[in-house]
Amino acid sequence: MVEQPLPYSTKLSVALPSRTVRIWRERIIASILFLAAISSVVTTLVIIYILFAETAIFFEKVMEVHQESLFEALVEFFTSTDWSPLIEPVGIGILPLLSGTFTTCFVASCVAIPLGTIAAIYLSEFAPAKARELLKPILEILAGIPTVVYGYFALLVVTPFLQKIILGVQQFFNPGKEPWEYYELPGFNMLGAGIVVGLMVLPYVTSLTEDALQAVPVELREGSYAMGATRLQTAIKVLMPAAASGIVAAYILGLARAIGETMIVAVAAGLQPKFTFNPLEGASTTTAFIVSVSLGDLPHGSLEYQSIFAAGIMLFFATLILNVLGYFFSRRYREVY
Amino acid sequence: MRSQRSILNNLRNPIAIAASIQERKRWEQFFIVLGWFSLLVALLTLVFLVGDLFLRGLPMLNWKFFTSPPSSDPEEAGILTAWVGSLLVILVTAVVAIPLGIAAGIYLEEYAPKNWLLDFIEVNITNLAGVPSIIYGLLALGFFVYILNWGESILTAGFTLALLILPVVIVTTRESLRAIPQGIREAAYAVGSSRWQVIADHVLPYSMGGILTGIIVGISRAIGETAPLITIGALTFITFLPDPPIQSEFPYISFKWIWSPFTVLPIQMFNWVSRPQEAFQVNAAAAGIVLLVLTLAVNGTAIYLRYRFRKSIKW
């Protein structure tokens, strides 16, 4: 029998690698990619390890200096209002840093939460599509400005402006004195810094809140309109409760950002740790303290070197808790519908 | 029980209904004004910030400002070392963050089995994205500077910023991979491609637009980042340039520069802002303009790219 030539070539014009080579190549690539994915977990572990290890050394040193037990050192850390790890006698109470952080954060929330919520409702429910297309990039620009530029803004634009306003208010209610007899807002104060932190956080709060409102199914809106409700009534009585967990997540994530914000407070809020809740004063936040210490010559292994890790661990856990809460809330609003 | 009675009464009274509608409409008008006001706050912030920066700093911006090192005399001071430092640090950041971020994104989206490990990594990345940048500075100080002994070098800074922007790159990579329809993958598998071939030859090229956007957003964040670099001990006053990367004799390329101390634009600006002398504020404003223009240009590119790619997708 004569073999008929096949009408097509059974040989490929390229040499393919064997099956084994192929499988092994795939395995190697997959493991490399896996290593890359695991790098984020490694980063977290290293952060936690470094913070804990250095903080442990911090407490060891404190116990040595103060001649006290670990328990006493911890009690002093959480209750004392004297934070001065750099000068003798060494004070290790974290409260002044926490009060500064809390106060600037509070001022920031007073700016970002109401304005952000109103802007989000407006953008989501009221604004014409064209206006929204125009305004969203502007918010994105605000979110992209380097924080050190915001710090400059807080120190050289907002604070002088606030000083004038506060002087003006006093002159209005209590006229007839010379200008220097009135209370003067110090150049470094938590009010100006907090307001600017709020302005910096505003775009995040707005866009996350808007996302949450947009995620509410359109039937809920239509149902409400069908009952004769106005857009405002729908937004406040139907959409806000429906999107509540998403909105809460937006607030919490904004708050976490405000706590972690460094350069604005380092430039404009002052660097002197002080136990006060008065935003008209200057004080140091946790982040600003870390910056101010790192700016000096920082000998490795000294108490001030260790102290920034002790401050950092507080900051890390505060933001971690807020982020986990925010994640939890934002998950919930996605699962409801 | 005010409501039910009065609503019933109102329903019988067309004038009351009209009045009630009028009232609600007024509230709505009021709210619209409120909405405009809050957006105006954001807008005015931008206007005042940019306006003040330009009014104060523009006279300082000239060729000399870009080509002279910092100096104790504000008139002489420039940003040469700062912008060179920024450039080199960002180079290291990009070299580390781009491959690592894309690889991690590909693994999580295309390879990872749906189990607890994936969930864990996912939650972990979300959390890392929310960790304040200064914590990364502490990580770098403890780990890169003292455990790995890299010192306060460009290498340390580049790695620090790379870790910082990694979550952004990973998340956007995943999102753009997810946007590629399953049919494209199936078609490639159907002609005998392996998994990696499907990804490298099809999925990845098609999603490059979105990935690029994420990288650019991350880089623009890295350009403006100050706090973690201050923490690792970046010098605020540096008058010499790092070794040039290109040499005249063999092997022509030198990597000595990654070990040299550095300063970057935001740190230079921070240094000038925190000085009491008025003259340095002008320098700070000028450096701020450079920084702002740089980050806005980079961010603008990202916004434009996203707009373009979103328009051109026709699956």
PDB file of C-alpha atoms in Angstrom, chain A residues 22 25-26 29-30 32-44 46-47 49-51 54 114-119 121-123 126 131 133 135 137-142 144-153 155-157 199 202 230-233 236 256-257 259-263 266-267 287 290-291 294-295 298-300 305 308-309 312-313 315-316 319-320 323-324 327 331, chain B residues 24-25 27-28 31-32 34-39 41-46 48-49 52-53 56 99-100 102-104 106-108 111 117 119-136 138-139 141-143 146-147 163 166 170 192-197 220-221 224-227 230-231 233 236 266 269-270 273 281 284-285 288 291-292 295-296 299 303 306-307:
ATOM      1  CA  ARG A  22       6.831  23.540  30.310  1.00  0.00           C
ATOM      2  CA  ARG A  25       8.749  26.624  33.957  1.00  0.00           C
ATOM      3  CA  GLU A  26       5.154  27.227  35.015  1.00  0.00           C
ATOM      4  CA  ILE A  29       6.976  31.322  37.606  1.00  0.00           C
ATOM      5  CA  ALA A  30       4.121  30.565  39.978  1.00  0.00           C
ATOM      6  CA  ILE A  32       8.188  33.639  42.041  1.00  0.00           C
ATOM      7  CA  LEU A  33       4.787  35.322  41.816  1.00  0.00           C
ATOM      8  CA  PHE A  34       3.800  33.739  45.136  1.00  0.00           C
ATOM      9  CA  LEU A  35       6.913  35.150  46.780  1.00  0.00           C
ATOM     10  CA  ALA A  36       5.992  38.600  45.499  1.00  0.00           C
ATOM     11  CA  ALA A  37       2.477  38.256  46.907  1.00  0.00           C
ATOM     12  CA  ILE A  38       3.804  37.103  50.262  1.00  0.00           C
ATOM     13  CA  SER A  39       6.067  40.187  50.459  1.00  0.00           C
ATOM     14  CA  SER A  40       3.205  42.271  51.830  1.00  0.00           C
ATOM     15  CA  VAL A  41       2.744  39.834  54.708  1.00  0.00           C
ATOM     16  CA  VAL A  42       6.490  39.882  55.338  1.00  0.00           C
ATOM     17  CA  THR A  43       6.396  43.689  55.435  1.00  0.00           C
ATOM     18  CA  THR A  44       3.685  43.607  58.091  1.00  0.00           C
ATOM     19  CA  VAL A  46       8.786  43.090  59.960  1.00  0.00           C
ATOM     20  CA  ILE A  47       6.905  46.238  61.020  1.00  0.00           C
ATOM     21  CA  TYR A  49       8.769  42.797  64.901  1.00  0.00           C
ATOM     22  CA  ILE A  50      10.733  46.061  64.732  1.00  0.00           C
ATOM     23  CA  LEU A  51       8.159  48.017  66.728  1.00  0.00           C
ATOM     24  CA  GLU A  54      12.625  48.302  69.973  1.00  0.00           C
ATOM     25  CA  PRO A 114     -19.741  67.570  57.857  1.00  0.00           C
ATOM     26  CA  LEU A 115     -18.241  69.092  54.726  1.00  0.00           C
ATOM     27  CA  GLY A 116     -17.399  65.680  53.286  1.00  0.00           C
ATOM     28  CA  THR A 117     -20.863  64.270  53.928  1.00  0.00           C
ATOM     29  CA  ILE A 118     -22.661  67.275  52.458  1.00  0.00           C
ATOM     30  CA  ALA A 119     -20.365  67.369  49.443  1.00  0.00           C
ATOM     31  CA  ILE A 121     -24.654  63.847  49.072  1.00  0.00           C
ATOM     32  CA  TYR A 122     -24.590  66.837  46.769  1.00  0.00           C
ATOM     33  CA  LEU A 123     -22.301  65.144  44.250  1.00  0.00           C
ATOM     34  CA  PHE A 126     -28.006  66.669  43.263  1.00  0.00           C
ATOM     35  CA  ALA A 131     -20.573  69.218  37.280  1.00  0.00           C
ATOM     36  CA  GLU A 133     -17.258  65.086  35.996  1.00  0.00           C
ATOM     37  CA  LEU A 135     -15.531  68.371  40.404  1.00  0.00           C
ATOM     38  CA  PRO A 137     -10.833  65.494  39.349  1.00  0.00           C
ATOM     39  CA  ILE A 138     -10.512  68.632  41.487  1.00  0.00           C
ATOM     40  CA  LEU A 139     -11.011  66.524  44.587  1.00  0.00           C
ATOM     41  CA  GLU A 140      -8.431  64.100  43.229  1.00  0.00           C
ATOM     42  CA  ILE A 141      -5.976  66.970  42.795  1.00  0.00           C
ATOM     43  CA  LEU A 142      -6.516  67.945  46.441  1.00  0.00           C
ATOM     44  CA  GLY A 144      -2.592  64.350  45.440  1.00  0.00           C
ATOM     45  CA  ILE A 145      -0.949  67.439  46.934  1.00  0.00           C
ATOM     46  CA  PRO A 146       2.156  66.515  48.968  1.00  0.00           C
ATOM     47  CA  THR A 147       1.495  66.902  52.677  1.00  0.00           C
ATOM     48  CA  VAL A 148       4.549  69.074  53.239  1.00  0.00           C
ATOM     49  CA  VAL A 149       2.914  71.632  50.914  1.00  0.00           C
ATOM     50  CA  TYR A 150      -0.207  71.424  53.101  1.00  0.00           C
ATOM     51  CA  GLY A 151       2.056  72.047  56.092  1.00  0.00           C
ATOM     52  CA  TYR A 152       3.386  75.174  54.451  1.00  0.00           C
ATOM     53  CA  PHE A 153      -0.215  76.227  53.785  1.00  0.00           C
ATOM     54  CA  LEU A 155       1.731  77.592  58.829  1.00  0.00           C
ATOM     55  CA  LEU A 156       1.909  80.520  56.419  1.00  0.00           C
ATOM     56  CA  VAL A 157      -1.665  80.982  55.169  1.00  0.00           C
ATOM     57  CA  LEU A 199      -9.040  69.763  54.372  1.00  0.00           C
ATOM     58  CA  LEU A 202     -11.876  65.883  52.984  1.00  0.00           C
ATOM     59  CA  THR A 230     -37.900  65.128  47.674  1.00  0.00           C
ATOM     60  CA  ARG A 231     -34.311  64.377  46.808  1.00  0.00           C
ATOM     61  CA  LEU A 232     -33.160  65.740  50.143  1.00  0.00           C
ATOM     62  CA  GLN A 233     -35.669  63.652  52.108  1.00  0.00           C
ATOM     63  CA  ILE A 236     -31.293  61.799  54.482  1.00  0.00           C
ATOM     64  CA  ALA A 256      -7.169  56.930  60.564  1.00  0.00           C
ATOM     65  CA  ARG A 257      -5.562  59.146  57.960  1.00  0.00           C
ATOM     66  CA  ILE A 259      -4.152  60.329  63.060  1.00  0.00           C
ATOM     67  CA  GLY A 260      -1.304  59.191  60.853  1.00  0.00           C
ATOM     68  CA  GLU A 261      -0.800  62.553  59.170  1.00  0.00           C
ATOM     69  CA  THR A 262       2.703  63.750  59.897  1.00  0.00           C
ATOM     70  CA  MET A 263       4.060  66.665  57.939  1.00  0.00           C
ATOM     71  CA  ALA A 266       5.128  68.657  62.291  1.00  0.00           C
ATOM     72  CA  VAL A 267       5.259  71.979  60.439  1.00  0.00           C
ATOM     73  CA  THR A 287       3.835  61.671  64.479  1.00  0.00           C
ATOM     74  CA  ILE A 290       8.832  61.073  65.796  1.00  0.00           C
ATOM     75  CA  VAL A 291       9.806  63.604  63.145  1.00  0.00           C
ATOM     76  CA  SER A 294      14.580  61.941  63.926  1.00  0.00           C
ATOM     77  CA  LEU A 295      15.662  65.388  62.776  1.00  0.00           C
ATOM     78  CA  LEU A 298      19.923  60.121  66.588  1.00  0.00           C
ATOM     79  CA  PRO A 299      22.477  57.781  68.133  1.00  0.00           C
ATOM     80  CA  HIS A 300      21.491  54.168  67.602  1.00  0.00           C
ATOM     81  CA  TYR A 305      16.089  56.363  69.487  1.00  0.00           C
ATOM     82  CA  ILE A 308      10.222  56.940  68.762  1.00  0.00           C
ATOM     83  CA  PHE A 309       9.409  53.255  68.424  1.00  0.00           C
ATOM     84  CA  GLY A 312       5.216  54.546  66.879  1.00  0.00           C
ATOM     85  CA  ILE A 313       3.697  51.390  68.327  1.00  0.00           C
ATOM     86  CA  LEU A 315       0.253  55.058  66.443  1.00  0.00           C
ATOM     87  CA  PHE A 316       0.437  51.726  64.638  1.00  0.00           C
ATOM     88  CA  THR A 319      -4.530  53.158  63.027  1.00  0.00           C
ATOM     89  CA  LEU A 320      -4.645  49.354  62.836  1.00  0.00           C
ATOM     90  CA  ASN A 323      -8.490  50.332  59.656  1.00  0.00           C
ATOM     91  CA  VAL A 324      -9.846  46.971  60.760  1.00  0.00           C
ATOM     92  CA  TYR A 327     -12.706  47.340  56.644  1.00  0.00           C
ATOM     93  CA  ARG A 331     -17.565  44.864  53.997  1.00  0.00           C
TER      94      ARG A 331
ATOM     95  CA  ARG B  24     -39.577  70.934  51.405  1.00  0.00           C
ATOM     96  CA  LYS B  25     -38.470  72.562  48.179  1.00  0.00           C
ATOM     97  CA  TRP B  27     -35.066  72.972  52.329  1.00  0.00           C
ATOM     98  CA  GLU B  28     -33.779  71.379  49.178  1.00  0.00           C
ATOM     99  CA  PHE B  31     -29.161  72.100  50.909  1.00  0.00           C
ATOM    100  CA  ILE B  32     -27.966  72.792  47.382  1.00  0.00           C
ATOM    101  CA  LEU B  34     -24.814  74.039  51.442  1.00  0.00           C
ATOM    102  CA  GLY B  35     -23.454  71.526  48.939  1.00  0.00           C
ATOM    103  CA  TRP B  36     -21.990  74.303  46.838  1.00  0.00           C
ATOM    104  CA  PHE B  37     -20.483  75.802  49.953  1.00  0.00           C
ATOM    105  CA  SER B  38     -18.669  72.627  50.956  1.00  0.00           C
ATOM    106  CA  LEU B  39     -17.336  72.122  47.459  1.00  0.00           C
ATOM    107  CA  VAL B  41     -14.251  75.135  50.570  1.00  0.00           C
ATOM    108  CA  ALA B  42     -12.315  72.469  48.705  1.00  0.00           C
ATOM    109  CA  LEU B  43     -11.990  74.699  45.681  1.00  0.00           C
ATOM    110  CA  LEU B  44     -10.886  77.737  47.699  1.00  0.00           C
ATOM    111  CA  THR B  45      -8.298  75.641  49.528  1.00  0.00           C
ATOM    112  CA  LEU B  46      -6.811  74.745  46.191  1.00  0.00           C
ATOM    113  CA  PHE B  48      -5.404  79.844  48.076  1.00  0.00           C
ATOM    114  CA  LEU B  49      -2.768  77.150  48.389  1.00  0.00           C
ATOM    115  CA  ASP B  52       0.013  81.843  47.808  1.00  0.00           C
ATOM    116  CA  LEU B  53       2.711  79.445  46.680  1.00  0.00           C
ATOM    117  CA  ARG B  56       5.546  84.098  47.043  1.00  0.00           C
ATOM    118  CA  PRO B  99       7.944  44.324  39.258  1.00  0.00           C
ATOM    119  CA  LEU B 100       7.098  43.340  42.822  1.00  0.00           C
ATOM    120  CA  ILE B 102       2.683  43.633  39.351  1.00  0.00           C
ATOM    121  CA  ALA B 103       3.909  40.126  40.242  1.00  0.00           C
ATOM    122  CA  ALA B 104       1.967  40.158  43.506  1.00  0.00           C
ATOM    123  CA  ILE B 106      -0.890  38.721  39.078  1.00  0.00           C
ATOM    124  CA  TYR B 107      -0.481  36.005  41.688  1.00  0.00           C
ATOM    125  CA  LEU B 108      -3.423  37.175  43.774  1.00  0.00           C
ATOM    126  CA  TYR B 111      -3.009  32.055  40.538  1.00  0.00           C
ATOM    127  CA  LEU B 117      -4.436  32.474  52.806  1.00  0.00           C
ATOM    128  CA  ASP B 119      -8.214  36.296  52.424  1.00  0.00           C
ATOM    129  CA  PHE B 120      -5.414  36.894  54.874  1.00  0.00           C
ATOM    130  CA  ILE B 121      -3.127  38.477  52.270  1.00  0.00           C
ATOM    131  CA  GLU B 122      -6.006  40.609  51.061  1.00  0.00           C
ATOM    132  CA  VAL B 123      -6.871  41.962  54.516  1.00  0.00           C
ATOM    133  CA  ASN B 124      -3.180  42.478  55.087  1.00  0.00           C
ATOM    134  CA  ILE B 125      -2.767  44.584  51.947  1.00  0.00           C
ATOM    135  CA  THR B 126      -5.824  46.670  52.837  1.00  0.00           C
ATOM    136  CA  ASN B 127      -4.287  47.284  56.230  1.00  0.00           C
ATOM    137  CA  LEU B 128      -0.860  48.124  54.842  1.00  0.00           C
ATOM    138  CA  ALA B 129      -2.501  50.719  52.625  1.00  0.00           C
ATOM    139  CA  GLY B 130      -3.810  52.383  55.787  1.00  0.00           C
ATOM    140  CA  VAL B 131      -0.597  52.252  57.812  1.00  0.00           C
ATOM    141  CA  PRO B 132       0.694  55.817  58.302  1.00  0.00           C
ATOM    142  CA  SER B 133       3.758  56.559  56.208  1.00  0.00           C
ATOM    143  CA  ILE B 134       5.876  57.391  59.220  1.00  0.00           C
ATOM    144  CA  ILE B 135       5.531  53.803  60.432  1.00  0.00           C
ATOM    145  CA  TYR B 136       7.257  52.748  57.225  1.00  0.00           C
ATOM    146  CA  LEU B 138      10.369  53.359  61.567  1.00  0.00           C
ATOM    147  CA  LEU B 139      10.443  50.015  59.756  1.00  0.00           C
ATOM    148  CA  LEU B 141      15.146  52.788  60.368  1.00  0.00           C
ATOM    149  CA  GLY B 142      15.052  49.574  62.369  1.00  0.00           C
ATOM    150  CA  PHE B 143      15.380  47.107  59.495  1.00  0.00           C
ATOM    151  CA  TYR B 146      20.449  48.983  61.349  1.00  0.00           C
ATOM    152  CA  ILE B 147      19.685  45.299  60.720  1.00  0.00           C
ATOM    153  CA  LEU B 163       7.085  49.271  50.286  1.00  0.00           C
ATOM    154  CA  LEU B 166       3.274  48.635  46.961  1.00  0.00           C
ATOM    155  CA  ILE B 170      -1.003  45.681  43.796  1.00  0.00           C
ATOM    156  CA  GLY B 192      -2.853  25.448  23.952  1.00  0.00           C
ATOM    157  CA  SER B 193      -1.267  28.281  25.876  1.00  0.00           C
ATOM    158  CA  SER B 194       0.013  27.641  29.346  1.00  0.00           C
ATOM    159  CA  ARG B 195      -1.191  29.782  32.191  1.00  0.00           C
ATOM    160  CA  TRP B 196       1.850  32.032  32.113  1.00  0.00           C
ATOM    161  CA  GLN B 197       1.603  32.402  28.338  1.00  0.00           C
ATOM    162  CA  SER B 220       3.403  60.627  42.439  1.00  0.00           C
ATOM    163  CA  ARG B 221       2.720  59.726  46.049  1.00  0.00           C
ATOM    164  CA  GLY B 224       5.688  63.978  47.709  1.00  0.00           C
ATOM    165  CA  GLU B 225       6.376  61.707  50.656  1.00  0.00           C
ATOM    166  CA  THR B 226       8.490  63.278  53.387  1.00  0.00           C
ATOM    167  CA  ALA B 227       7.975  61.689  56.783  1.00  0.00           C
ATOM    168  CA  ILE B 230      13.108  62.083  57.618  1.00  0.00           C
ATOM    169  CA  THR B 231      12.825  59.119  59.965  1.00  0.00           C
ATOM    170  CA  GLY B 233      17.800  60.144  58.755  1.00  0.00           C
ATOM    171  CA  THR B 236      18.345  68.143  55.353  1.00  0.00           C
ATOM    172  CA  PRO B 266       9.964  67.590  50.110  1.00  0.00           C
ATOM    173  CA  MET B 269      11.039  72.295  51.458  1.00  0.00           C
ATOM    174  CA  PHE B 270      10.334  71.138  55.025  1.00  0.00           C
ATOM    175  CA  VAL B 273       9.585  76.086  56.005  1.00  0.00           C
ATOM    176  CA  GLN B 281       9.916  80.954  53.243  1.00  0.00           C
ATOM    177  CA  ALA B 284      10.144  77.011  50.520  1.00  0.00           C
ATOM    178  CA  ALA B 285       7.401  78.414  48.301  1.00  0.00           C
ATOM    179  CA  GLY B 288       6.712  73.929  46.785  1.00  0.00           C
ATOM    180  CA  LEU B 291       6.935  69.837  43.972  1.00  0.00           C
ATOM    181  CA  LEU B 292       3.333  70.732  43.219  1.00  0.00           C
ATOM    182  CA  THR B 295       3.097  65.733  41.451  1.00  0.00           C
ATOM    183  CA  LEU B 296       0.163  67.375  39.662  1.00  0.00           C
ATOM    184  CA  ASN B 299      -1.221  62.746  38.744  1.00  0.00           C
ATOM    185  CA  ILE B 303      -6.165  60.807  35.380  1.00  0.00           C
ATOM    186  CA  ARG B 306      -7.521  56.338  33.071  1.00  0.00           C
ATOM    187  CA  TYR B 307      -9.957  58.476  31.116  1.00  0.00           C
TER     188      TYR B 307
END
